[in-house]
Coordinates of C-alpha atoms in Angstrom, one line a residue:
M904 CA -12.4 -38.2 -0.6
T905 CA -12.0 -41.2 1.6
D906 CA -8.6 -40.4 3.1
G907 CA -5.7 -38.1 2.7
S908 CA -3.7 -40.2 0.2
G909 CA -6.1 -42.6 -1.4
D910 CA -9.2 -41.9 -3.5
R911 CA -9.1 -38.4 -5.1
A912 CA -12.9 -38.0 -5.0
G913 CA -14.3 -34.5 -5.2
L914 CA -14.4 -31.7 -2.7
F915 CA -18.0 -30.8 -1.9
G916 CA -19.1 -33.2 -4.6
T917 CA -17.6 -31.2 -7.4
G918 CA -14.2 -32.9 -8.0
L919 CA -10.7 -31.4 -7.7
G920 CA -7.8 -32.5 -9.8
S921 CA -10.0 -34.9 -11.6
S922 CA -11.4 -35.4 -15.1
S923 CA -14.4 -33.1 -14.2
G924 CA -12.7 -30.1 -15.9
R925 CA -11.5 -28.7 -12.6
P926 CA -7.9 -27.5 -12.4
E927 CA -5.1 -30.0 -12.1
D928 CA -2.4 -27.2 -12.4
V929 CA -2.7 -24.7 -9.6
Q930 CA -0.4 -21.7 -9.3
L931 CA 0.5 -19.6 -6.2
L932 CA 0.7 -15.9 -5.9
D933 CA 2.5 -14.7 -2.8
T934 CA 1.6 -11.4 -1.3
T935 CA 3.7 -11.5 1.8
L936 CA 5.6 -8.4 0.7
R937 CA 2.4 -6.4 0.2
D938 CA -0.6 -7.8 2.0
G939 CA 1.5 -9.5 4.6
E940 CA 3.3 -6.3 5.5
Q941 CA -0.1 -4.8 6.3
A942 CA -0.1 -6.8 9.6
P943 CA 0.3 -4.4 12.5
G944 CA 3.9 -3.6 13.4
V945 CA 5.4 -5.1 10.3
S946 CA 7.8 -3.0 8.2
L947 CA 10.4 -4.7 5.9
T948 CA 13.5 -3.0 4.5
P949 CA 14.3 -3.2 0.8
E950 CA 17.1 -5.6 1.6
E951 CA 14.8 -7.9 3.6
K952 CA 12.1 -7.8 0.9
A953 CA 14.7 -8.7 -1.7
R954 CA 15.9 -11.7 0.4
I955 CA 12.4 -12.9 0.9
A956 CA 11.6 -12.6 -2.8
R957 CA 14.7 -14.6 -3.6
A958 CA 13.6 -17.3 -1.1
L959 CA 10.1 -17.3 -2.6
D960 CA 11.5 -17.8 -6.1
D961 CA 13.8 -20.6 -4.9
A962 CA 10.6 -22.3 -3.5
R963 CA 9.1 -22.0 -7.0
I964 CA 6.3 -19.5 -6.2
D965 CA 4.7 -18.5 -9.5
V966 CA 3.9 -14.9 -8.9
I967 CA 5.4 -12.5 -6.3
E968 CA 3.4 -9.3 -5.5
A969 CA 6.4 -7.2 -4.5
G970 CA 4.4 -4.2 -3.0
S971 CA 2.3 -1.3 -4.0
A972 CA 4.3 1.3 -6.0
V973 CA 2.0 4.2 -5.1
T974 CA 2.9 3.8 -1.4
G975 CA 6.0 6.0 -1.7
P976 CA 9.6 6.3 -2.9
G977 CA 10.8 3.7 -0.4
E978 CA 8.3 1.1 -1.6
R979 CA 9.2 1.8 -5.2
E980 CA 12.9 1.3 -4.4
T981 CA 11.9 -2.0 -2.8
I982 CA 9.9 -3.2 -5.8
S983 CA 12.8 -2.2 -8.1
R984 CA 15.2 -4.3 -5.9
V985 CA 12.9 -7.3 -6.4
T986 CA 12.6 -6.8 -10.2
D987 CA 16.4 -6.4 -10.5
L988 CA 16.8 -9.9 -9.0
D989 CA 15.9 -11.5 -12.4
V990 CA 13.8 -14.2 -10.7
D991 CA 11.8 -16.8 -12.6
A992 CA 8.5 -15.7 -10.9
T993 CA 6.2 -13.1 -12.4
V994 CA 6.7 -9.9 -10.3
T995 CA 3.8 -7.6 -9.9
S996 CA 2.7 -4.5 -8.1
F997 CA -0.6 -3.8 -6.4
A998 CA -2.4 -0.9 -8.2
R999 CA -5.6 0.9 -7.4
G1000 CA -8.1 1.8 -10.2
V1001 CA -5.9 4.9 -11.0
Q1002 CA -3.7 5.3 -14.1
N1003 CA -0.9 6.9 -12.0
D1004 CA -0.7 3.6 -10.0
I1005 CA 0.0 1.7 -13.2
D1006 CA 2.6 4.3 -14.4
L1007 CA 4.5 4.1 -11.1
A1008 CA 4.4 0.3 -11.2
M1009 CA 5.9 0.3 -14.7
D1010 CA 8.6 2.7 -13.5
C1011 CA 9.7 -0.1 -11.1
G1012 CA 10.1 -2.6 -14.0
V1013 CA 7.4 -5.0 -12.9
D1014 CA 6.0 -7.7 -15.2
G1015 CA 2.4 -7.0 -14.3
V1016 CA -0.2 -5.4 -12.0
N1017 CA -2.8 -6.6 -9.7
L1018 CA -5.5 -4.0 -10.5
V1019 CA -7.9 -3.6 -7.6
V1020 CA -11.3 -2.1 -8.2
P1021 CA -14.5 -2.0 -6.1
A1022 CA -17.0 -4.7 -6.6
S1023 CA -19.6 -4.4 -3.8
D1024 CA -22.2 -1.7 -3.5
Q1025 CA -20.6 -0.5 -0.3
H1026 CA -17.2 0.0 -2.0
I1027 CA -18.5 1.4 -5.2
E1028 CA -20.9 4.0 -3.8
D1029 CA -19.5 4.8 -0.3
K1030 CA -15.8 4.3 -0.6
V1031 CA -15.1 5.4 -4.2
G1032 CA -18.2 7.5 -4.8
T1033 CA -19.0 6.3 -8.3
T1034 CA -21.7 4.4 -10.2
H1035 CA -21.7 0.8 -11.2
A1036 CA -21.6 1.6 -14.9
E1037 CA -18.8 4.2 -14.5
N1038 CA -16.8 1.6 -12.4
V1039 CA -17.0 -0.9 -15.3
D1040 CA -16.1 1.7 -18.0
R1041 CA -13.1 3.1 -16.0
T1042 CA -11.8 -0.4 -15.2
V1043 CA -12.0 -1.4 -18.9
E1044 CA -10.0 1.7 -19.8
L1045 CA -7.3 0.9 -17.2
V1046 CA -7.0 -2.7 -18.4
E1047 CA -6.6 -1.5 -22.0
Y1048 CA -4.0 1.0 -20.9
A1049 CA -2.0 -1.6 -19.0
K1050 CA -2.1 -4.1 -21.8
D1051 CA -1.1 -1.5 -24.3
H1052 CA 2.1 -1.1 -22.2
G1053 CA 2.8 -4.8 -22.2
L1054 CA 1.8 -5.7 -18.7
W1055 CA 0.3 -8.9 -17.3
V1056 CA -3.0 -7.8 -15.8
E1057 CA -5.1 -9.4 -13.1
V1058 CA -8.3 -7.6 -12.1
I1059 CA -9.4 -8.1 -8.5
G1060 CA -12.9 -7.2 -7.5
E1061 CA -12.5 -5.8 -4.0
D1062 CA -15.1 -7.1 -1.5
G1063 CA -16.3 -9.5 -4.2
S1064 CA -17.7 -11.9 -1.6
R1065 CA -20.3 -9.3 -0.6
A1066 CA -20.9 -8.1 -4.2
D1067 CA -24.1 -8.6 -6.2
L1068 CA -23.0 -11.6 -8.2
D1069 CA -24.8 -10.5 -11.4
Y1070 CA -22.8 -7.2 -11.2
L1071 CA -19.5 -9.0 -10.3
E1072 CA -20.0 -11.2 -13.4
E1073 CA -20.7 -8.2 -15.6
L1074 CA -17.6 -6.4 -14.4
M1075 CA -15.3 -9.4 -14.8
R1076 CA -16.7 -10.3 -18.2
A1077 CA -16.0 -6.7 -19.4
V1078 CA -12.3 -6.7 -18.2
L1079 CA -11.6 -10.1 -19.8
E1080 CA -13.0 -8.9 -23.1
A1081 CA -10.8 -5.8 -22.7
G1082 CA -7.7 -8.1 -22.5
A1083 CA -7.2 -8.8 -18.8
D1084 CA -5.2 -12.0 -18.3
R1085 CA -7.3 -13.1 -15.4
V1086 CA -9.8 -12.0 -12.8
C1087 CA -9.8 -12.6 -9.0
Y1088 CA -12.5 -13.4 -6.5
A1089 CA -11.6 -11.5 -3.3
D1090 CA -13.1 -12.3 0.1
T1091 CA -11.5 -9.1 1.3
V1092 CA -12.9 -9.1 4.9
G1093 CA -13.0 -12.9 5.4
H1094 CA -16.8 -12.8 5.2
A1095 CA -17.6 -15.7 2.9
T1096 CA -18.7 -19.3 3.6
P1097 CA -17.6 -22.1 1.3
D1098 CA -21.1 -22.2 -0.3
R1099 CA -20.9 -18.5 -1.2
T1100 CA -17.4 -19.0 -2.5
I1101 CA -18.4 -21.8 -4.8
E1102 CA -21.4 -19.9 -6.1
A1103 CA -19.3 -16.8 -6.9
V1104 CA -16.1 -18.5 -8.2
S1105 CA -18.0 -20.9 -10.4
R1106 CA -19.6 -18.0 -12.2
L1107 CA -16.3 -16.2 -12.7
A1108 CA -14.5 -19.4 -13.8
E1109 CA -17.0 -19.8 -16.7
L1110 CA -15.8 -16.4 -18.0
G1111 CA -12.0 -17.1 -18.0
P1112 CA -8.9 -17.7 -15.8
T1113 CA -9.9 -17.0 -12.2
S1114 CA -7.8 -16.5 -9.0
T1115 CA -8.9 -16.5 -5.4
H1116 CA -7.9 -14.3 -2.5
T1117 CA -9.2 -15.3 0.9
H1118 CA -8.8 -14.1 4.5
D1119 CA -9.1 -16.0 7.8
D1120 CA -11.5 -13.9 9.8
L1121 CA -13.9 -16.9 10.1
G1122 CA -11.1 -19.4 10.2
L1123 CA -12.2 -20.5 6.7
A1124 CA -9.3 -19.2 4.6
V1125 CA -8.0 -22.7 3.5
T1126 CA -11.5 -24.1 3.2
N1127 CA -12.5 -21.3 0.9
V1128 CA -9.4 -21.7 -1.2
M1129 CA -10.3 -25.4 -1.7
A1130 CA -13.9 -24.5 -2.5
S1131 CA -12.6 -21.9 -5.0
L1132 CA -10.4 -24.5 -6.7
A1133 CA -13.3 -27.0 -6.8
A1134 CA -15.3 -24.3 -8.5
G1135 CA -12.7 -23.7 -11.2
A1136 CA -10.1 -21.2 -9.9
D1137 CA -6.5 -22.0 -10.8
L1138 CA -4.4 -19.4 -8.9
V1139 CA -4.3 -18.8 -5.2
H1140 CA -3.3 -15.6 -3.4
G1141 CA -1.8 -16.0 0.0
T1142 CA 1.1 -15.3 2.3
I1143 CA 3.7 -17.4 4.0
N1144 CA 2.6 -18.2 7.6
G1145 CA -0.7 -16.6 6.8
I1146 CA 0.4 -13.1 8.0
G1147 CA -1.7 -10.1 7.0
E1148 CA -4.1 -7.6 8.4
R1149 CA -6.7 -8.6 11.0
A1150 CA -6.7 -12.5 11.2
G1151 CA -4.4 -12.7 8.2
N1152 CA -4.4 -14.2 4.7
V1153 CA -4.6 -17.8 3.8
A1154 CA -1.2 -19.5 4.5
L1155 CA 0.3 -20.7 1.3
E1156 CA 2.2 -23.5 2.9
E1157 CA -1.1 -24.9 4.2
V1158 CA -2.7 -24.7 0.7
A1159 CA 0.4 -26.3 -0.9
I1160 CA 0.5 -29.3 1.5
A1161 CA -3.3 -29.8 1.3
L1162 CA -3.1 -29.9 -2.5
D1163 CA -0.1 -32.2 -2.6
H1164 CA -1.2 -34.6 0.2
G1165 CA -4.9 -34.6 -0.5
Y1166 CA -5.1 -34.3 -4.3
G1167 CA -1.6 -35.0 -5.7
I1168 CA -1.4 -31.5 -7.1
E1169 CA 2.2 -30.0 -6.9
T1170 CA 2.6 -26.3 -6.5
M1171 CA 5.7 -25.0 -4.7
D1172 CA 8.9 -26.8 -3.5
L1173 CA 7.6 -28.0 -0.2
T1174 CA 11.1 -28.8 1.1
K1175 CA 11.7 -25.1 1.2
V1176 CA 8.7 -24.4 3.3
Y1177 CA 10.1 -24.5 6.8
D1178 CA 13.2 -22.3 6.1
L1179 CA 10.9 -19.9 4.3
A1180 CA 8.5 -19.8 7.3
Q1181 CA 11.4 -19.2 9.7
L1182 CA 12.7 -16.4 7.5
I1183 CA 9.4 -14.6 7.4
A1184 CA 8.9 -15.0 11.2
S1185 CA 12.3 -13.6 11.8
K1186 CA 12.0 -10.6 9.5
T1187 CA 8.5 -9.6 10.4
G1188 CA 8.8 -10.3 14.2
I1189 CA 5.6 -12.4 14.1
P1190 CA 6.5 -15.7 15.8
L1191 CA 5.1 -19.0 14.6
A1192 CA 2.4 -20.4 16.9
P1193 CA 3.6 -23.8 18.3
N1194 CA 0.4 -25.5 17.0
K1195 CA 0.6 -23.9 13.5
A1196 CA 0.0 -26.4 10.8
V1197 CA 3.0 -27.5 8.7
V1198 CA 5.6 -25.1 10.3
G1199 CA 4.7 -24.9 14.0
E1200 CA 7.1 -26.3 16.6
N1201 CA 4.6 -29.0 17.6
A1202 CA 3.6 -30.1 14.1
F1203 CA 6.0 -33.1 14.2
T1204 CA 6.7 -33.2 18.0
H1205 CA 5.3 -36.2 20.0
E1206 CA 5.1 -36.4 23.8
S1207 CA 2.4 -38.9 24.6
G1208 CA 3.8 -42.2 25.4
I1209 CA 1.3 -44.1 23.2
H1210 CA 1.9 -41.8 20.3
T1211 CA 5.7 -41.8 20.7
D1212 CA 5.7 -45.6 20.9
G1213 CA 3.5 -45.9 17.8
T1214 CA 5.6 -43.4 15.8
L1215 CA 8.8 -45.2 16.6
K1216 CA 7.3 -48.4 15.4
D1217 CA 5.7 -46.9 12.3
E1218 CA 6.5 -43.3 11.4
S1219 CA 3.1 -42.8 9.7
M1220 CA 1.1 -44.0 12.7
Y1221 CA 0.4 -40.5 14.0
E1222 CA 1.5 -38.2 11.2
P1223 CA -0.4 -37.5 7.9
Y1224 CA 2.9 -37.0 6.0
P1225 CA 6.6 -37.3 6.8
P1226 CA 8.2 -34.1 8.2
E1227 CA 11.0 -34.3 5.6
K1228 CA 8.4 -33.5 3.0
V1229 CA 8.2 -29.9 4.3
G1230 CA 11.9 -29.6 5.3
R1231 CA 11.2 -30.6 9.0
E1232 CA 12.5 -33.2 11.4
R1233 CA 10.5 -35.3 13.8
R1234 CA 11.1 -34.6 17.5
L1235 CA 10.2 -36.4 20.7
A1236 CA 9.3 -34.2 23.6
L1237 CA 9.6 -35.2 27.2
G1238 CA 7.1 -34.4 29.9
K1239 CA 4.4 -35.9 32.1
H1240 CA 3.1 -37.9 29.1
A1241 CA 6.4 -39.4 28.2
G1242 CA 6.8 -43.1 28.0
R1243 CA 9.7 -45.6 28.1
A1244 CA 10.0 -45.7 24.3
G1245 CA 10.3 -42.0 23.9
V1246 CA 12.8 -41.6 26.7
E1247 CA 15.0 -44.5 25.5
A1248 CA 14.9 -43.2 21.9
T1249 CA 16.0 -39.7 23.0
L1250 CA 18.9 -41.1 25.1
N1251 CA 19.9 -43.2 22.1
E1252 CA 20.1 -40.0 20.0
H1253 CA 22.7 -38.8 22.5
G1254 CA 24.6 -42.1 22.4
I1255 CA 23.6 -43.2 25.8
D1256 CA 22.5 -46.8 26.6
V1257 CA 20.6 -47.6 29.8
D1258 CA 19.4 -50.9 31.4
E1259 CA 15.8 -51.6 32.3
E1260 CA 16.1 -50.6 35.9
D1261 CA 17.8 -47.2 35.1
L1262 CA 15.3 -46.5 32.4
R1263 CA 12.4 -47.0 34.8
A1264 CA 14.0 -44.6 37.3
I1265 CA 14.7 -42.0 34.5
V1266 CA 11.2 -42.1 33.2
A1267 CA 9.8 -41.6 36.7
R1268 CA 12.0 -38.6 37.2
V1269 CA 11.0 -37.2 33.8
K1270 CA 7.3 -37.6 34.6
E1271 CA 7.8 -36.0 38.0
I1272 CA 9.3 -32.8 36.4
G1273 CA 6.6 -32.8 33.8
E1274 CA 3.9 -33.0 36.5
R1275 CA 5.2 -29.7 37.8
G1276 CA 4.4 -28.1 34.5
K1277 CA 8.0 -27.9 33.3
R1278 CA 9.2 -28.9 29.9
V1279 CA 12.0 -31.5 30.2
T1280 CA 14.9 -30.4 28.0
D1281 CA 17.6 -32.5 26.6
A1282 CA 20.0 -31.2 29.2
D1283 CA 17.5 -32.1 32.0
L1284 CA 17.2 -35.6 30.7
L1285 CA 21.0 -36.0 30.5
T1286 CA 21.5 -34.6 34.0
I1287 CA 18.8 -37.0 35.3
T1288 CA 20.5 -39.9 33.6
E1289 CA 23.9 -39.0 35.0
D1290 CA 22.4 -38.9 38.4
V1291 CA 20.6 -42.2 38.1
Q1292 CA 23.7 -43.9 36.7
D1293 CA 25.9 -42.2 39.3
R1294 CA 28.1 -40.7 36.6
E1295 CA 30.0 -37.5 37.0
R1296 CA 29.9 -35.3 34.0
E1297 CA 33.2 -33.9 32.7
R1298 CA 32.5 -30.5 31.2
R1299 CA 34.5 -29.6 28.1
V1300 CA 33.0 -26.0 27.9
E1301 CA 32.5 -23.9 31.0
L1302 CA 31.6 -20.3 31.6
L1303 CA 34.2 -18.5 33.8
D1304 CA 33.2 -14.9 33.5
L1305 CA 30.8 -12.6 31.7
T1306 CA 30.5 -8.8 31.6
A1307 CA 27.9 -6.9 29.5
V1308 CA 27.5 -3.2 29.2
S1309 CA 24.7 -1.2 27.6
G1310 CA 23.1 2.2 27.9
S1311 CA 23.9 5.2 25.8
S1312 CA 27.0 3.6 24.3
V1313 CA 27.1 0.6 21.8
P1314 CA 26.2 -2.6 23.8
T1315 CA 29.4 -4.5 24.5
A1316 CA 30.1 -7.8 26.1
S1317 CA 33.2 -9.7 27.1
I1318 CA 33.3 -13.4 28.0
R1319 CA 35.9 -15.8 29.4
L1320 CA 35.4 -19.6 28.7
E1321 CA 37.4 -22.7 29.5
V1322 CA 37.3 -24.9 26.5
D1323 CA 39.1 -28.3 26.7
G1324 CA 41.3 -26.8 29.5
E1325 CA 42.2 -23.7 27.5
V1326 CA 41.0 -20.3 28.7
R1327 CA 39.6 -18.1 26.0
E1328 CA 38.5 -14.5 26.1
E1329 CA 36.5 -12.6 23.5
A1330 CA 34.6 -9.4 23.3
A1331 CA 31.9 -8.2 20.8
T1332 CA 29.3 -5.5 20.2
G1333 CA 25.7 -6.0 19.3
T1334 CA 22.2 -4.6 19.0
G1335 CA 21.7 -5.2 22.7
P1336 CA 23.6 -6.8 25.7
V1337 CA 22.2 -10.3 24.9
D1338 CA 23.1 -10.0 21.2
A1339 CA 26.6 -8.8 22.1
A1340 CA 27.2 -11.5 24.7
M1341 CA 26.0 -14.3 22.3
K1342 CA 28.3 -13.0 19.6
A1343 CA 31.2 -13.0 22.0
A1344 CA 30.4 -16.5 23.1
E1345 CA 30.2 -17.7 19.5
A1346 CA 33.7 -16.2 18.8
A1347 CA 35.1 -17.8 21.9
L1348 CA 33.6 -21.2 21.1
S1349 CA 35.1 -20.8 17.6
H1350 CA 33.5 -21.2 14.2
T1351 CA 35.3 -24.6 13.8
A1352 CA 32.9 -25.9 16.5
D1353 CA 30.2 -25.4 13.7
A1354 CA 27.3 -25.1 16.1
Q1355 CA 24.2 -23.2 15.0
L1356 CA 21.7 -21.4 17.3
E1357 CA 18.3 -22.8 16.0
S1358 CA 15.9 -21.1 18.4
Y1359 CA 15.9 -18.8 21.3
H1360 CA 13.0 -18.3 23.7
V1361 CA 12.4 -16.4 26.9
D1362 CA 10.1 -18.8 28.5
A1363 CA 9.1 -17.2 31.8
I1364 CA 9.7 -14.2 33.9
T1365 CA 8.6 -14.4 37.6
G1366 CA 7.3 -11.3 39.3
G1367 CA 8.5 -9.3 42.3
H1368 CA 11.8 -7.8 43.3
D1369 CA 13.5 -11.2 43.0
A1370 CA 12.3 -11.8 39.4
V1371 CA 13.9 -14.7 37.5
V1372 CA 14.0 -15.1 33.8
T1373 CA 14.2 -18.5 32.1
V1374 CA 15.8 -18.7 28.7
E1375 CA 15.6 -21.8 26.5
V1376 CA 17.9 -22.3 23.5
E1377 CA 18.1 -25.0 20.8
M1378 CA 21.5 -25.6 19.2
S1379 CA 22.6 -28.0 16.5
R1380 CA 25.9 -29.4 15.3
G1381 CA 25.6 -31.4 12.2
D1382 CA 22.6 -33.8 12.7
D1383 CA 22.8 -33.4 16.5
H1384 CA 20.3 -31.1 18.3
V1385 CA 20.1 -30.2 22.0
T1386 CA 17.7 -28.0 24.0
V1387 CA 18.9 -26.4 27.2
S1388 CA 17.3 -23.9 29.6
A1389 CA 18.8 -21.7 32.2
S1390 CA 17.3 -19.4 34.9
E1391 CA 18.9 -16.3 36.3
A1392 CA 18.0 -12.9 37.5
D1393 CA 19.8 -11.4 34.5
I1394 CA 18.6 -12.3 31.0
T1395 CA 22.1 -12.0 29.5
R1396 CA 23.7 -14.4 31.9
A1397 CA 20.8 -16.9 31.5
S1398 CA 21.2 -16.7 27.7
I1399 CA 24.9 -17.4 27.8
E1400 CA 24.7 -20.1 30.4
A1401 CA 22.1 -21.9 28.3
M1402 CA 24.2 -21.5 25.1
V1403 CA 27.4 -22.6 26.7
D1404 CA 25.7 -25.7 28.3
A1405 CA 24.2 -26.6 25.0
M1406 CA 27.6 -26.4 23.3
D1407 CA 29.1 -28.5 26.0
R1408 CA 26.5 -31.2 25.5
L1409 CA 27.0 -31.2 21.7
V1410 CA 30.7 -31.8 21.9
A1411 CA 30.5 -34.1 25.0
N1412 CA 31.0 -37.4 23.1
E1413 CA 33.5 -36.2 20.5
D1414 CA 37.2 -37.0 20.7
D1415 CA 38.4 -34.0 18.6
T1416 CA 39.4 -30.8 20.5
V1417 CA 37.3 -27.7 19.9
I1418 CA 40.0 -25.7 18.1
A1419 CA 40.1 -21.9 18.5
D1420 CA 39.9 -19.7 15.4
D1421 CA 43.2 -18.1 14.3

């Protein structure tokens, strides 16, 4: 492969998506609802799992592993909720090598089972306490039982990356002959190198349809997926955002973009990726790392003056693929590396024109703030510009009063705003004082303002008796986005001040009055 979009030459010399017999049609199995939920601290409700499953189906994921039916009544309710959605994807349940697991899965109405049986000596002898021959015979019986009941069956050889490959081949040949739809190579503990992966998967792919299941303990999850596909696998197990136990599973969005961009192989609807990633992060409580590939905040954010200038001249200059491909937007960040082109472009987005002299002064001020280790928000830039141009800003939205109460009672907040000269008062309850206050603010600002809270971060808390918290919010209104931070001793007040200031910035250049809801 010479570059990301040109020659589709082979991976590791074998060829992928070519005439070499390697798969050109790759399917994705999402196990966010099962393996992803095994990440420490993650517990999804049936409603949340159903919502995630619907979003996965909308993104055209081929197979959704909805859970493990044997876990308990709550898990079975969840799996049933997913099967009742009537999605296009094949819905499966994880099942151990026990007939009761298959029966419980069938009770949930699934289309199939991912039947997991031991493959390595350690798992066969020490974990399960059986013999290699008995393991093969028992697995064959379970496959035949599941197929007799009309299920799609995939057999996963647990710890396959550490298994004796002659035995792994014997086991998988037997289950395919018994009627299994496919077999799966599992690097259960993230142990394998790409060379080992190619060696194992190529042997299984000679037997029949083969999947791959990789973990990221060595940072090789995506690499081992690509190696698997080059060796003949045609279905990839993974999770959105790569969540999972230990270092996590392979991130399906990374696999999908690598296949699309590098080899021209389409899998999922990539335009759904970012919203899906945000949904998973929100429901699991596992935030996206800023430098996360594809969906991280920094993936399409440019601060360096050279990079920003180049990107403004040619969008492909410093990006492998356009952000719109994965449902994203390009952003220019301002800090000590900012240049004239980036600052001017950001001001233009806010409808502000500056002359050369003012621009030089603004850039110098931006760099000065950046040198102090502070991120320069949109509000910071606009305030600097107003100061440089000696303009006085007329606020349209201003916080007059805020009261928040929590404790043993339901958290409640009341707020008083002045909006276009009109005083508005609202109250609301929430899961906490910040949530209640933000709901009250949204009500006071009115839904007709049509502003959305895109992100909310608590950036810094200083120590000591005079501790100060800094809250940063990003809000959008139509195609306009603004980022604002506020620092206060009280997190609730800091949150509302940032939110109100952001709203004021978003409506600053509009002629229409922000009308209150009836």
